[in-house]
Amino acid sequence: MSYKAGSVIILLTLFVLPQLMEAYFDLPPLPPPEEYGNILINRTSEKNNVKAVSFSHWIHRRKYTCRVCHFELEFNMKTNTTEITEALNRSGRFCGACHNGKDLFGHDNPADCERCHNGKKDHGKEKFSELLKFPKTKFGNGIDWVAAMRDGLIKPVNYLTIKPPEDITFNKRIILEAEWTNIPAAVFPHKPHNEWLECNICHPDIFNIKKKTTKHFYMTRILQGEFCGVCHLTVAFPMNDCKRCHPGMGH
Ligand code: HEC
Ligand code: HEC
Ligand code: HEC
Ligand code: HEC
Ligand code: HEC
Ligand code: HEC
């Protein structure tokens, strides 16, 4: 290859590629920052003549890590798959573990039903301004949640009632080499993940270490919601933020 062609490819990789690739990979459109991570739960609501339930991740994650809900309280990481019912909520499970009418609004007072059953994806957006003091990023909520935790601006709770396990520190940073030439490797740092998540949220269902699933980590599969895409499409910073996973890429 000529010297000139080589440098054109390097230039493409480092500077232009992310933009081209963004179009190439067909990234899903992003909602406004105050709606990123907000969902409407509607497995049973409308069928039972109440409006769909609004749930916002940014409202909750500044107080609780993911492990509280997705490990201890057994919510699935896929909307409308957990069998949440109003009876279970009232008995203290699911939303009712916190929304119990004592510490927080609960499930008895008819005036409170609409705080959850309002069918509005942007419910609570007026509170988003409280987050503007946090370190910024370009995509998703526009908030660097890793830095907010590291700097002590938020101190989310890890467990509600279960006894925290003995300290299990596993900080290995894994380099995931691309199979494409000229694509800087992706990195997977365990540390920031373990601050939010429990090992068994990822192992073995999302990442089977024994089978070494690494070689199947294609962007197309991630964008379909597999592997990193379980979280990095809807709640953790989105796929648009190439450089945060591929530190060698241009802006
Ligand atoms: C803290 C949030 C929250 C509050 C407050 C709340 N609900 Fe729910 N409710 C839910 C969730 C979550 C579901 C599951 C919804 C789904 O999957 O569609 C649900 C389900 C329901 C259902 C569907 C059928 C069933 O029994 O599961 C009805 C009816 C219902 N709620 C009525 C009410 C009424 C009436 C109130 C007020 C007295 C209320 N809810 C208050 C969160 C809430
Ligand atoms: C206060 C409870 C709570 C916390 C904290 C929480 N989640 Fe969730 N999450 C939920 C609920 C409830 C659902 C919907 C479950 C259902 O409908 O079956 C959900 C759904 C999801 C989904 C599916 C979203 C979609 O668009 O379908 C992902 C991904 C997810 N959570 C990741 C996370 C991550 C990552 C964290 C930590 C940064 C986190 N959650 C923290 C309660 C929580
Ligand atoms: C681990 C505890 C916890 C669980 C579980 C939890 N919440 Fe919350 N939720 C809170 C706290 C604390 C707040 C108040 C946050 C604030 O104002 O900063 C809150 C606030 C809210 C709000 C904002 C309401 C308003 O009008 O201000 C909604 C809506 C809500 N929760 C819905 C839900 C639903 C639906 C579920 C179950 C799917 C759920 N929450 C599960 C702790 C929890
Ligand atoms: C949440 C982390 C994450 C983000 C964000 C991310 N990637 Fe990837 N990407 C990966 C992983 C993991 C792989 C597989 C291992 C590897 O090839 O480095 C990968 C692979 C690739 C590959 C190699 C081809 C393939 O499909 O395996 C290309 C090209 C690529 N990414 C481009 C991008 C571009 C462009 C962006 C931004 C628009 C981006 N990536 C954002 C994690 C990410
Ligand atoms: C957010 C998801 C996630 C969480 C949480 C997580 N891991 Fe991992 N882990 C990964 C990924 C991705 C890999 C690389 C998988 C591969 O190469 O196939 C990995 C690889 C590993 C490996 C193999 C290391 C190697 O050198 O190949 C071990 C051991 C491991 N994890 C242990 C843990 C332990 C212990 C915890 C909890 C303290 C944990 N992991 C939490 C995603 C996670
Ligand atoms: C189970 C959910 C989950 C999965 C799966 C997951 N992540 Fe994450 N990741 C998170 C959360 C939560 C954070 C904290 C930052 C945020 O929420 O925006 C994070 C943070 C990161 C960071 C830290 C950036 C920093 O500023 O320090 C990197 C890099 C990253 N993820 C890459 C990956 C890659 C690559 C994969 C796939 C191999 C992956 N993640 C899979 C949830 C997940």
Short mmCIF file of C-alpha atoms and ligand atoms in Angstrom, two decimals:
data_model
loop_
_atom_site.label_atom_id
_atom_site.label_comp_id
_atom_site.label_asym_id
_atom_site.label_seq_id
_atom_site.Cartn_x
_atom_site.Cartn_y
_atom_site.Cartn_z
CA MET A 1 0.00 0.00 0.00
CA SER A 2 1.30 3.44 -0.84
CA TYR A 3 2.30 5.80 1.92
CA LYS A 4 -0.51 8.14 0.92
CA ALA A 5 -3.28 5.51 0.97
CA GLY A 6 -2.05 4.28 4.33
CA SER A 7 -2.25 7.69 5.93
CA VAL A 8 -5.71 8.28 4.46
CA ILE A 9 -6.90 5.11 6.15
CA ILE A 10 -5.32 6.13 9.44
CA LEU A 11 -6.95 9.55 9.15
CA LEU A 12 -10.29 7.91 8.42
CA THR A 13 -9.94 5.62 11.39
CA LEU A 14 -8.98 8.29 13.87
CA PHE A 15 -11.16 11.19 12.84
CA VAL A 16 -13.86 10.48 10.31
CA LEU A 17 -14.65 6.87 11.08
CA PRO A 18 -16.86 7.41 14.13
CA GLN A 19 -19.19 9.63 12.10
CA LEU A 20 -19.25 7.26 9.14
CA MET A 21 -19.61 4.27 11.39
CA GLU A 22 -22.45 5.86 13.29
CA ALA A 23 -24.44 5.94 10.07
CA TYR A 24 -23.15 2.51 9.07
CA PHE A 25 -24.26 0.85 12.31
CA ASP A 26 -27.69 2.47 12.29
CA LEU A 27 -27.73 3.54 15.93
CA PRO A 28 -31.20 3.87 17.44
CA PRO A 29 -32.43 7.47 17.91
CA LEU A 30 -31.82 8.97 21.36
CA PRO A 31 -34.58 10.52 23.47
CA PRO A 32 -33.93 13.88 25.20
CA PRO A 33 -31.54 13.51 28.21
CA GLU A 34 -34.34 13.74 30.78
CA GLU A 35 -36.10 10.77 29.16
CA TYR A 36 -33.10 8.52 28.65
CA GLY A 37 -33.62 5.40 30.80
CA ASN A 38 -37.31 6.19 31.34
CA ILE A 39 -39.73 3.37 30.60
CA LEU A 40 -43.46 2.74 30.57
CA ILE A 41 -44.43 -0.54 32.20
CA ASN A 42 -47.60 -1.85 30.63
CA ARG A 43 -47.78 -5.62 30.88
CA THR A 44 -51.15 -5.50 32.64
CA SER A 45 -52.04 -1.85 33.38
CA GLU A 46 -54.10 -0.79 30.38
CA LYS A 47 -55.75 -4.20 30.20
CA ASN A 48 -57.00 -3.42 33.72
CA ASN A 49 -58.15 0.12 32.93
CA VAL A 50 -55.31 2.02 34.59
CA LYS A 51 -52.70 4.04 32.74
CA ALA A 52 -49.25 2.56 32.07
CA VAL A 53 -46.69 2.97 34.86
CA SER A 54 -43.87 5.46 34.45
CA PHE A 55 -40.49 4.48 35.83
CA SER A 56 -37.38 6.62 35.55
CA HIS A 57 -33.89 5.17 35.96
CA TRP A 58 -32.19 8.51 36.67
CA ILE A 59 -34.65 9.31 39.48
CA HIS A 60 -33.84 5.99 41.12
CA ARG A 61 -30.18 5.34 40.31
CA ARG A 62 -28.87 8.36 42.13
CA LYS A 63 -30.17 6.70 45.33
CA TYR A 64 -29.79 2.98 44.56
CA THR A 65 -27.34 0.91 42.54
CA CYS A 66 -28.68 -1.40 39.84
CA ARG A 67 -28.05 -4.39 42.13
CA VAL A 68 -30.81 -3.30 44.54
CA CYS A 69 -33.49 -3.73 41.90
CA HIS A 70 -31.99 -6.15 39.41
CA PHE A 71 -30.53 -8.53 41.98
CA GLU A 72 -32.14 -8.12 45.40
CA LEU A 73 -35.67 -7.20 44.24
CA GLU A 74 -35.55 -9.43 41.15
CA PHE A 75 -36.66 -7.03 38.44
CA ASN A 76 -35.59 -8.28 35.01
CA MET A 77 -33.52 -6.07 32.72
CA LYS A 78 -36.19 -6.18 30.05
CA THR A 79 -39.30 -4.04 30.29
CA ASN A 80 -42.63 -5.85 30.72
CA THR A 81 -41.12 -9.22 31.54
CA THR A 82 -41.26 -9.11 35.36
CA GLU A 83 -44.56 -10.33 36.78
CA ILE A 84 -45.26 -7.25 38.88
CA THR A 85 -48.80 -7.06 40.22
CA GLU A 86 -50.51 -4.56 42.49
CA ALA A 87 -51.11 -7.33 45.07
CA LEU A 88 -47.37 -8.11 45.20
CA ASN A 89 -46.56 -4.40 45.44
CA ARG A 90 -48.94 -4.11 48.40
CA SER A 91 -47.33 -7.10 50.08
CA GLY A 92 -43.96 -5.32 50.01
CA ARG A 93 -42.37 -6.81 46.92
CA PHE A 94 -41.18 -5.03 43.75
CA CYS A 95 -42.06 -1.29 43.85
CA GLY A 96 -43.65 -1.91 47.25
CA ALA A 97 -40.25 -2.69 48.82
CA CYS A 98 -39.79 1.10 48.95
CA HIS A 99 -43.14 2.61 47.95
CA ASN A 100 -44.82 1.30 51.09
CA GLY A 101 -46.83 4.30 52.25
CA LYS A 102 -44.45 4.95 55.14
CA ASP A 103 -41.05 6.08 53.86
CA LEU A 104 -42.48 6.94 50.47
CA PHE A 105 -45.88 7.23 48.80
CA GLY A 106 -47.43 3.77 48.53
CA HIS A 107 -50.27 1.76 47.10
CA ASP A 108 -53.25 2.60 49.31
CA ASN A 109 -54.00 6.27 48.84
CA PRO A 110 -56.04 6.84 45.64
CA ALA A 111 -54.35 10.23 45.29
CA ASP A 112 -51.03 8.46 44.75
CA CYS A 113 -52.07 6.02 42.02
CA GLU A 114 -51.37 8.58 39.29
CA ARG A 115 -47.86 9.22 40.49
CA CYS A 116 -47.09 5.84 38.93
CA HIS A 117 -50.05 5.17 36.64
CA ASN A 118 -49.81 8.32 34.51
CA GLY A 119 -48.78 6.96 31.10
CA LYS A 120 -46.18 9.74 30.79
CA LYS A 121 -42.65 8.85 29.80
CA ASP A 122 -41.34 12.25 30.91
CA HIS A 123 -42.97 12.15 34.36
CA GLY A 124 -40.66 13.81 36.90
CA LYS A 125 -38.71 15.81 34.32
CA GLU A 126 -38.93 18.98 36.43
CA LYS A 127 -36.51 17.30 38.83
CA PHE A 128 -33.88 16.76 36.14
CA SER A 129 -32.39 20.20 36.80
CA GLU A 130 -31.11 18.85 40.14
CA LEU A 131 -28.72 16.68 38.12
CA LEU A 132 -27.18 19.47 36.12
CA LYS A 133 -24.46 19.94 38.72
CA PHE A 134 -23.08 16.47 37.98
CA PRO A 135 -20.09 15.83 35.66
CA LYS A 136 -21.22 15.87 32.04
CA THR A 137 -21.01 13.51 29.08
CA LYS A 138 -22.32 13.97 25.58
CA PHE A 139 -24.93 11.23 25.31
CA GLY A 140 -27.66 9.46 27.27
CA ASN A 141 -28.65 11.42 30.37
CA GLY A 142 -25.68 13.67 29.61
CA ILE A 143 -24.34 12.71 33.03
CA ASP A 144 -21.11 10.88 33.79
CA TRP A 145 -22.51 8.51 36.38
CA VAL A 146 -19.12 6.87 36.97
CA ALA A 147 -17.54 10.22 37.87
CA ALA A 148 -20.57 11.30 39.94
CA MET A 149 -20.14 8.19 42.10
CA ARG A 150 -16.33 8.44 42.20
CA ASP A 151 -16.48 12.09 43.30
CA GLY A 152 -19.00 11.26 46.04
CA LEU A 153 -21.75 13.43 44.50
CA ILE A 154 -24.07 10.43 44.76
CA LYS A 155 -23.85 7.57 47.23
CA PRO A 156 -26.34 5.01 45.98
CA VAL A 157 -27.34 2.24 48.40
CA ASN A 158 -26.11 -1.27 47.52
CA TYR A 159 -28.53 -3.48 49.46
CA LEU A 160 -31.83 -2.89 51.26
CA THR A 161 -32.09 -5.85 53.61
CA ILE A 162 -29.66 -8.56 52.56
CA LYS A 163 -26.33 -8.72 54.30
CA PRO A 164 -23.59 -7.37 52.01
CA PRO A 165 -21.19 -10.11 50.96
CA GLU A 166 -17.55 -10.12 52.08
CA ASP A 167 -15.51 -7.74 50.00
CA ILE A 168 -15.06 -9.27 46.56
CA THR A 169 -12.83 -7.00 44.59
CA PHE A 170 -12.35 -7.91 40.96
CA ASN A 171 -11.00 -5.01 38.99
CA LYS A 172 -9.59 -6.70 35.91
CA ARG A 173 -9.71 -4.45 32.86
CA ILE A 174 -10.25 -6.60 29.77
CA ILE A 175 -9.11 -5.59 26.30
CA LEU A 176 -11.50 -6.77 23.61
CA GLU A 177 -9.57 -6.80 20.34
CA ALA A 178 -11.55 -5.98 17.21
CA GLU A 179 -11.59 -8.49 14.40
CA TRP A 180 -11.62 -5.61 11.93
CA THR A 181 -8.27 -4.12 11.04
CA ASN A 182 -7.78 -0.46 11.99
CA ILE A 183 -10.46 -0.57 14.68
CA PRO A 184 -9.06 0.31 18.09
CA ALA A 185 -9.91 -2.37 20.68
CA ALA A 186 -12.85 -1.96 23.05
CA VAL A 187 -12.15 -2.05 26.77
CA PHE A 188 -14.19 -3.61 29.52
CA PRO A 189 -13.22 -2.32 32.96
CA HIS A 190 -14.69 -4.45 35.79
CA LYS A 191 -14.30 -1.73 38.43
CA PRO A 192 -17.01 0.78 37.41
CA HIS A 193 -19.37 -2.09 36.63
CA ASN A 194 -18.91 -3.77 39.97
CA GLU A 195 -19.71 -0.51 41.71
CA TRP A 196 -23.21 -0.65 40.22
CA LEU A 197 -23.80 -4.32 39.47
CA GLU A 198 -23.57 -7.78 40.98
CA CYS A 199 -21.28 -10.33 39.26
CA ASN A 200 -24.19 -12.66 38.57
CA ILE A 201 -26.20 -10.03 36.70
CA CYS A 202 -23.58 -10.52 33.95
CA HIS A 203 -22.15 -14.00 34.58
CA PRO A 204 -23.08 -16.43 33.15
CA ASP A 205 -26.22 -15.21 31.34
CA ILE A 206 -24.88 -12.16 29.49
CA PHE A 207 -21.19 -13.13 29.43
CA ASN A 208 -20.32 -16.79 29.71
CA ILE A 209 -16.66 -16.79 30.74
CA LYS A 210 -16.25 -20.55 30.30
CA LYS A 211 -17.45 -20.42 26.72
CA LYS A 212 -15.40 -17.25 26.07
CA THR A 213 -18.14 -15.49 24.18
CA THR A 214 -15.77 -12.62 23.35
CA LYS A 215 -15.33 -13.56 19.71
CA HIS A 216 -19.03 -13.03 19.06
CA PHE A 217 -19.12 -9.47 20.42
CA TYR A 218 -19.99 -7.84 17.11
CA MET A 219 -21.46 -4.36 17.06
CA THR A 220 -24.47 -5.64 15.13
CA ARG A 221 -25.29 -8.06 17.95
CA ILE A 222 -24.62 -5.44 20.64
CA LEU A 223 -27.01 -3.09 18.83
CA GLN A 224 -29.66 -5.82 18.88
CA GLY A 225 -29.50 -5.79 22.66
CA GLU A 226 -27.03 -8.58 23.32
CA PHE A 227 -23.82 -8.41 25.40
CA CYS A 228 -22.91 -4.77 26.19
CA GLY A 229 -26.20 -3.80 24.51
CA VAL A 230 -28.25 -5.20 27.41
CA CYS A 231 -27.43 -1.96 29.27
CA HIS A 232 -25.64 0.38 26.86
CA LEU A 233 -28.63 1.09 24.66
CA THR A 234 -31.20 2.20 27.20
CA VAL A 235 -29.81 2.89 30.70
CA ALA A 236 -25.98 3.05 30.82
CA PHE A 237 -24.33 5.55 28.39
CA PRO A 238 -25.44 4.69 24.85
CA MET A 239 -23.54 3.23 21.90
CA ASN A 240 -23.05 6.68 20.34
CA ASP A 241 -20.25 7.29 22.84
CA CYS A 242 -17.67 5.31 20.79
CA LYS A 243 -14.63 6.69 22.54
CA ARG A 244 -15.69 5.62 25.99
CA CYS A 245 -15.47 1.96 24.94
CA HIS A 246 -12.87 2.33 22.17
CA PRO A 247 -10.47 4.80 23.82
CA GLY A 248 -8.28 4.83 20.68
CA MET A 249 -11.03 6.28 18.47
CA GLY A 250 -11.39 9.92 17.41
CA HIS A 251 -14.21 12.19 18.44
C1 HEC B 1 -45.11 2.93 43.11
C2 HEC B 1 -45.84 2.78 41.87
C3 HEC B 1 -47.29 2.36 41.91
C4 HEC B 1 -48.33 2.92 42.61
C5 HEC B 1 -48.26 4.09 43.59
C6 HEC B 1 -49.53 2.21 42.24
N1 HEC B 1 -49.23 1.22 41.34
FE1 HEC B 1 -50.55 -0.02 40.45
N2 HEC B 1 -49.02 -1.02 39.56
C7 HEC B 1 -47.70 -0.61 39.57
C8 HEC B 1 -46.93 -1.49 38.69
C9 HEC B 1 -45.45 -1.39 38.39
C10 HEC B 1 -47.85 -2.43 38.16
C11 HEC B 1 -47.58 -3.49 37.07
C12 HEC B 1 -48.01 -2.79 35.79
C13 HEC B 1 -47.90 -3.50 34.48
O1 HEC B 1 -47.15 -4.45 34.36
O2 HEC B 1 -48.61 -3.05 33.53
C14 HEC B 1 -49.15 -2.09 38.71
C15 HEC B 1 -50.34 -2.76 38.39
C16 HEC B 1 -51.61 -2.29 38.70
C17 HEC B 1 -52.85 -2.84 38.15
C18 HEC B 1 -52.93 -3.98 37.15
C19 HEC B 1 -53.57 -5.22 37.72
C20 HEC B 1 -52.92 -5.76 38.95
O3 HEC B 1 -53.63 -5.91 39.95
O4 HEC B 1 -51.70 -5.95 38.98
C21 HEC B 1 -53.86 -2.12 38.69
C22 HEC B 1 -55.35 -2.28 38.43
C23 HEC B 1 -53.27 -1.13 39.57
N3 HEC B 1 -51.90 -1.26 39.55
C24 HEC B 1 -53.99 -0.21 40.31
C25 HEC B 1 -53.43 0.73 41.18
C26 HEC B 1 -54.19 1.62 42.01
C27 HEC B 1 -55.72 1.68 42.05
C28 HEC B 1 -53.30 2.38 42.70
C29 HEC B 1 -53.55 3.43 43.76
C30 HEC B 1 -54.38 3.03 44.89
C31 HEC B 1 -51.96 1.95 42.28
N4 HEC B 1 -52.09 0.95 41.37
C32 HEC B 1 -50.79 2.50 42.74
C33 HEC B 1 -47.16 0.44 40.27
C34 HEC B 1 -47.87 1.29 41.10
C1 HEC B 2 -35.41 1.26 41.73
C2 HEC B 2 -35.27 0.09 40.90
C3 HEC B 2 -34.31 0.06 39.74
C4 HEC B 2 -32.99 0.46 39.72
C5 HEC B 2 -32.17 1.10 40.82
C6 HEC B 2 -32.49 0.13 38.40
N1 HEC B 2 -33.48 -0.43 37.65
FE1 HEC B 2 -33.35 -1.08 35.74
N2 HEC B 2 -35.34 -1.51 35.71
C7 HEC B 2 -36.18 -1.43 36.80
C8 HEC B 2 -37.50 -1.86 36.42
C9 HEC B 2 -38.73 -1.89 37.32
C10 HEC B 2 -37.44 -2.22 35.06
C11 HEC B 2 -38.57 -2.78 34.20
C12 HEC B 2 -38.76 -4.26 34.51
C13 HEC B 2 -39.96 -4.90 33.83
O1 HEC B 2 -40.85 -4.19 33.34
O2 HEC B 2 -40.00 -6.14 33.76
C14 HEC B 2 -36.06 -1.98 34.64
C15 HEC B 2 -35.58 -2.20 33.36
C16 HEC B 2 -34.25 -2.09 32.99
C17 HEC B 2 -33.73 -2.33 31.67
C18 HEC B 2 -34.57 -2.61 30.42
C19 HEC B 2 -34.83 -1.26 29.78
C20 HEC B 2 -35.58 -1.30 28.51
O3 HEC B 2 -35.53 -0.25 27.82
O4 HEC B 2 -36.26 -2.28 28.22
C21 HEC B 2 -32.38 -2.18 31.73
C22 HEC B 2 -31.38 -2.33 30.60
C23 HEC B 2 -32.04 -1.81 33.08
N3 HEC B 2 -33.20 -1.75 33.82
C24 HEC B 2 -30.76 -1.57 33.53
C25 HEC B 2 -30.46 -0.98 34.76
C26 HEC B 2 -29.13 -0.54 35.14
C27 HEC B 2 -27.89 -0.69 34.29
C28 HEC B 2 -29.26 0.02 36.37
C29 HEC B 2 -28.20 0.69 37.21
C30 HEC B 2 -27.49 1.78 36.56
C31 HEC B 2 -30.66 -0.09 36.77
N4 HEC B 2 -31.36 -0.70 35.76
C32 HEC B 2 -31.18 0.35 37.98
C33 HEC B 2 -35.84 -1.01 38.06
C34 HEC B 2 -34.61 -0.51 38.43
C1 HEC B 3 -35.30 0.72 46.15
C2 HEC B 3 -36.40 1.62 46.44
C3 HEC B 3 -37.39 1.93 45.32
C4 HEC B 3 -38.01 1.01 44.49
C5 HEC B 3 -37.84 -0.48 44.45
C6 HEC B 3 -38.86 1.78 43.63
N1 HEC B 3 -38.79 3.11 43.94
FE1 HEC B 3 -39.75 4.63 42.99
N2 HEC B 3 -38.83 5.99 44.16
C7 HEC B 3 -37.98 5.70 45.21
C8 HEC B 3 -37.52 6.94 45.82
C9 HEC B 3 -36.59 7.09 47.00
C10 HEC B 3 -38.15 7.99 45.11
C11 HEC B 3 -38.02 9.50 45.34
C12 HEC B 3 -36.81 9.94 44.55
C13 HEC B 3 -36.58 11.44 44.57
O1 HEC B 3 -37.53 12.20 44.66
O2 HEC B 3 -35.41 11.81 44.45
C14 HEC B 3 -38.96 7.36 44.07
C15 HEC B 3 -39.72 8.06 43.14
C16 HEC B 3 -40.55 7.49 42.20
C17 HEC B 3 -41.38 8.21 41.27
C18 HEC B 3 -41.47 9.72 41.14
C19 HEC B 3 -42.83 10.10 41.64
C20 HEC B 3 -43.12 11.53 41.81
O3 HEC B 3 -44.22 11.91 41.44
O4 HEC B 3 -42.28 12.28 42.33
C21 HEC B 3 -42.07 7.28 40.52
C22 HEC B 3 -43.09 7.52 39.42
C23 HEC B 3 -41.65 5.98 41.00
N3 HEC B 3 -40.74 6.14 42.01
C24 HEC B 3 -42.13 4.79 40.49
C25 HEC B 3 -41.67 3.54 40.86
C26 HEC B 3 -42.13 2.30 40.27
C27 HEC B 3 -43.19 2.19 39.21
C28 HEC B 3 -41.44 1.29 40.88
C29 HEC B 3 -41.52 -0.18 40.60
C30 HEC B 3 -41.50 -0.59 39.21
C31 HEC B 3 -40.54 1.92 41.84
N4 HEC B 3 -40.70 3.27 41.80
C32 HEC B 3 -39.65 1.22 42.64
C33 HEC B 3 -37.57 4.44 45.60
C34 HEC B 3 -37.91 3.24 44.99
C1 HEC B 4 -20.54 -0.06 25.26
C2 HEC B 4 -19.29 -0.22 24.59
C3 HEC B 4 -19.17 0.12 23.13
C4 HEC B 4 -19.50 1.31 22.51
C5 HEC B 4 -20.14 2.53 23.14
C6 HEC B 4 -19.11 1.18 21.12
N1 HEC B 4 -18.56 -0.05 20.90
FE1 HEC B 4 -17.79 -0.75 19.12
N2 HEC B 4 -17.41 -2.54 19.99
C7 HEC B 4 -17.58 -2.84 21.32
C8 HEC B 4 -17.16 -4.22 21.55
C9 HEC B 4 -17.19 -4.96 22.86
C10 HEC B 4 -16.72 -4.72 20.30
C11 HEC B 4 -16.15 -6.11 20.00
C12 HEC B 4 -14.69 -6.15 20.36
C13 HEC B 4 -13.93 -5.29 19.43
O1 HEC B 4 -14.11 -5.49 18.20
O2 HEC B 4 -13.16 -4.41 19.88
C14 HEC B 4 -16.86 -3.62 19.34
C15 HEC B 4 -16.52 -3.72 18.00
C16 HEC B 4 -16.52 -2.67 17.10
C17 HEC B 4 -16.08 -2.75 15.72
C18 HEC B 4 -15.51 -3.97 15.02
C19 HEC B 4 -16.55 -4.66 14.18
C20 HEC B 4 -17.48 -5.49 14.98
O3 HEC B 4 -18.69 -5.39 14.74
O4 HEC B 4 -17.04 -6.24 15.86
C21 HEC B 4 -16.29 -1.51 15.16
C22 HEC B 4 -16.04 -1.08 13.73
C23 HEC B 4 -16.84 -0.66 16.20
N3 HEC B 4 -16.98 -1.39 17.38
C24 HEC B 4 -17.18 0.66 16.04
C25 HEC B 4 -17.83 1.44 17.00
C26 HEC B 4 -18.30 2.79 16.75
C27 HEC B 4 -18.12 3.56 15.45
C28 HEC B 4 -18.91 3.20 17.90
C29 HEC B 4 -19.65 4.52 18.14
C30 HEC B 4 -20.68 4.85 17.18
C31 HEC B 4 -18.80 2.12 18.87
N4 HEC B 4 -18.15 1.06 18.28
C32 HEC B 4 -19.28 2.18 20.17
C33 HEC B 4 -18.09 -2.01 22.30
C34 HEC B 4 -18.56 -0.72 22.10
C1 HEC B 5 -21.34 -5.65 33.43
C2 HEC B 5 -21.04 -7.03 33.28
C3 HEC B 5 -20.03 -7.70 34.19
C4 HEC B 5 -20.02 -7.74 35.57
C5 HEC B 5 -20.98 -7.07 36.54
C6 HEC B 5 -18.92 -8.59 35.94
N1 HEC B 5 -18.27 -9.04 34.82
FE1 HEC B 5 -16.72 -10.38 34.76
N2 HEC B 5 -16.58 -10.16 32.73
C7 HEC B 5 -17.41 -9.37 31.96
C8 HEC B 5 -16.96 -9.42 30.57
C9 HEC B 5 -17.57 -8.66 29.40
C10 HEC B 5 -15.84 -10.29 30.53
C11 HEC B 5 -15.06 -10.75 29.29
C12 HEC B 5 -15.81 -11.94 28.79
C13 HEC B 5 -15.16 -12.69 27.67
O1 HEC B 5 -14.01 -12.42 27.35
O2 HEC B 5 -15.85 -13.60 27.11
C14 HEC B 5 -15.65 -10.76 31.92
C15 HEC B 5 -14.66 -11.66 32.31
C16 HEC B 5 -14.52 -12.14 33.60
C17 HEC B 5 -13.54 -13.15 33.98
C18 HEC B 5 -12.54 -13.81 33.05
C19 HEC B 5 -11.34 -12.93 33.03
C20 HEC B 5 -10.36 -13.23 31.93
O3 HEC B 5 -9.21 -12.85 32.11
O4 HEC B 5 -10.77 -13.75 30.89
C21 HEC B 5 -13.72 -13.38 35.33
C22 HEC B 5 -12.93 -14.34 36.20
C23 HEC B 5 -14.78 -12.49 35.78
N3 HEC B 5 -15.24 -11.77 34.70
C24 HEC B 5 -15.23 -12.39 37.09
C25 HEC B 5 -16.15 -11.46 37.56
C26 HEC B 5 -16.46 -11.24 38.98
C27 HEC B 5 -15.87 -12.03 40.14
C28 HEC B 5 -17.39 -10.24 39.02
C29 HEC B 5 -18.02 -9.59 40.24
C30 HEC B 5 -17.12 -9.13 41.27
C31 HEC B 5 -17.66 -9.85 37.63
N4 HEC B 5 -16.86 -10.59 36.78
C32 HEC B 5 -18.58 -8.89 37.26
C33 HEC B 5 -18.52 -8.68 32.40
C34 HEC B 5 -18.91 -8.51 33.72
C1 HEC B 6 -25.57 -5.19 32.99
C2 HEC B 6 -25.35 -3.85 32.46
C3 HEC B 6 -24.08 -3.57 31.69
C4 HEC B 6 -23.48 -4.36 30.73
C5 HEC B 6 -23.94 -5.67 30.18
C6 HEC B 6 -22.30 -3.63 30.30
N1 HEC B 6 -22.20 -2.44 30.97
FE1 HEC B 6 -20.72 -1.04 30.77
N2 HEC B 6 -21.57 0.07 32.24
C7 HEC B 6 -22.77 -0.19 32.86
C8 HEC B 6 -23.07 0.86 33.82
C9 HEC B 6 -24.30 0.97 34.68
C10 HEC B 6 -21.98 1.76 33.78
C11 HEC B 6 -21.83 3.07 34.57
C12 HEC B 6 -21.92 4.26 33.61
C13 HEC B 6 -23.32 4.60 33.08
O1 HEC B 6 -24.32 4.12 33.61
O2 HEC B 6 -23.40 5.39 32.09
C14 HEC B 6 -21.04 1.22 32.79
C15 HEC B 6 -19.81 1.79 32.48
C16 HEC B 6 -18.97 1.35 31.47
C17 HEC B 6 -17.68 1.93 31.16
C18 HEC B 6 -17.00 2.98 32.02
C19 HEC B 6 -16.71 4.26 31.42
C20 HEC B 6 -16.00 5.17 32.41
O3 HEC B 6 -16.21 6.34 32.32
O4 HEC B 6 -15.24 4.69 33.28
C21 HEC B 6 -17.20 1.26 30.07
C22 HEC B 6 -15.88 1.52 29.33
C23 HEC B 6 -18.16 0.25 29.70
N3 HEC B 6 -19.23 0.34 30.58
C24 HEC B 6 -18.02 -0.65 28.67
C25 HEC B 6 -18.79 -1.80 28.53
C26 HEC B 6 -18.52 -2.84 27.53
C27 HEC B 6 -17.42 -2.80 26.50
C28 HEC B 6 -19.47 -3.80 27.73
C29 HEC B 6 -19.62 -5.10 26.99
C30 HEC B 6 -18.43 -5.94 26.86
C31 HEC B 6 -20.32 -3.36 28.83
N4 HEC B 6 -19.88 -2.16 29.28
C32 HEC B 6 -21.41 -4.08 29.34
C33 HEC B 6 -23.58 -1.28 32.64
C34 HEC B 6 -23.29 -2.35 31.82
#
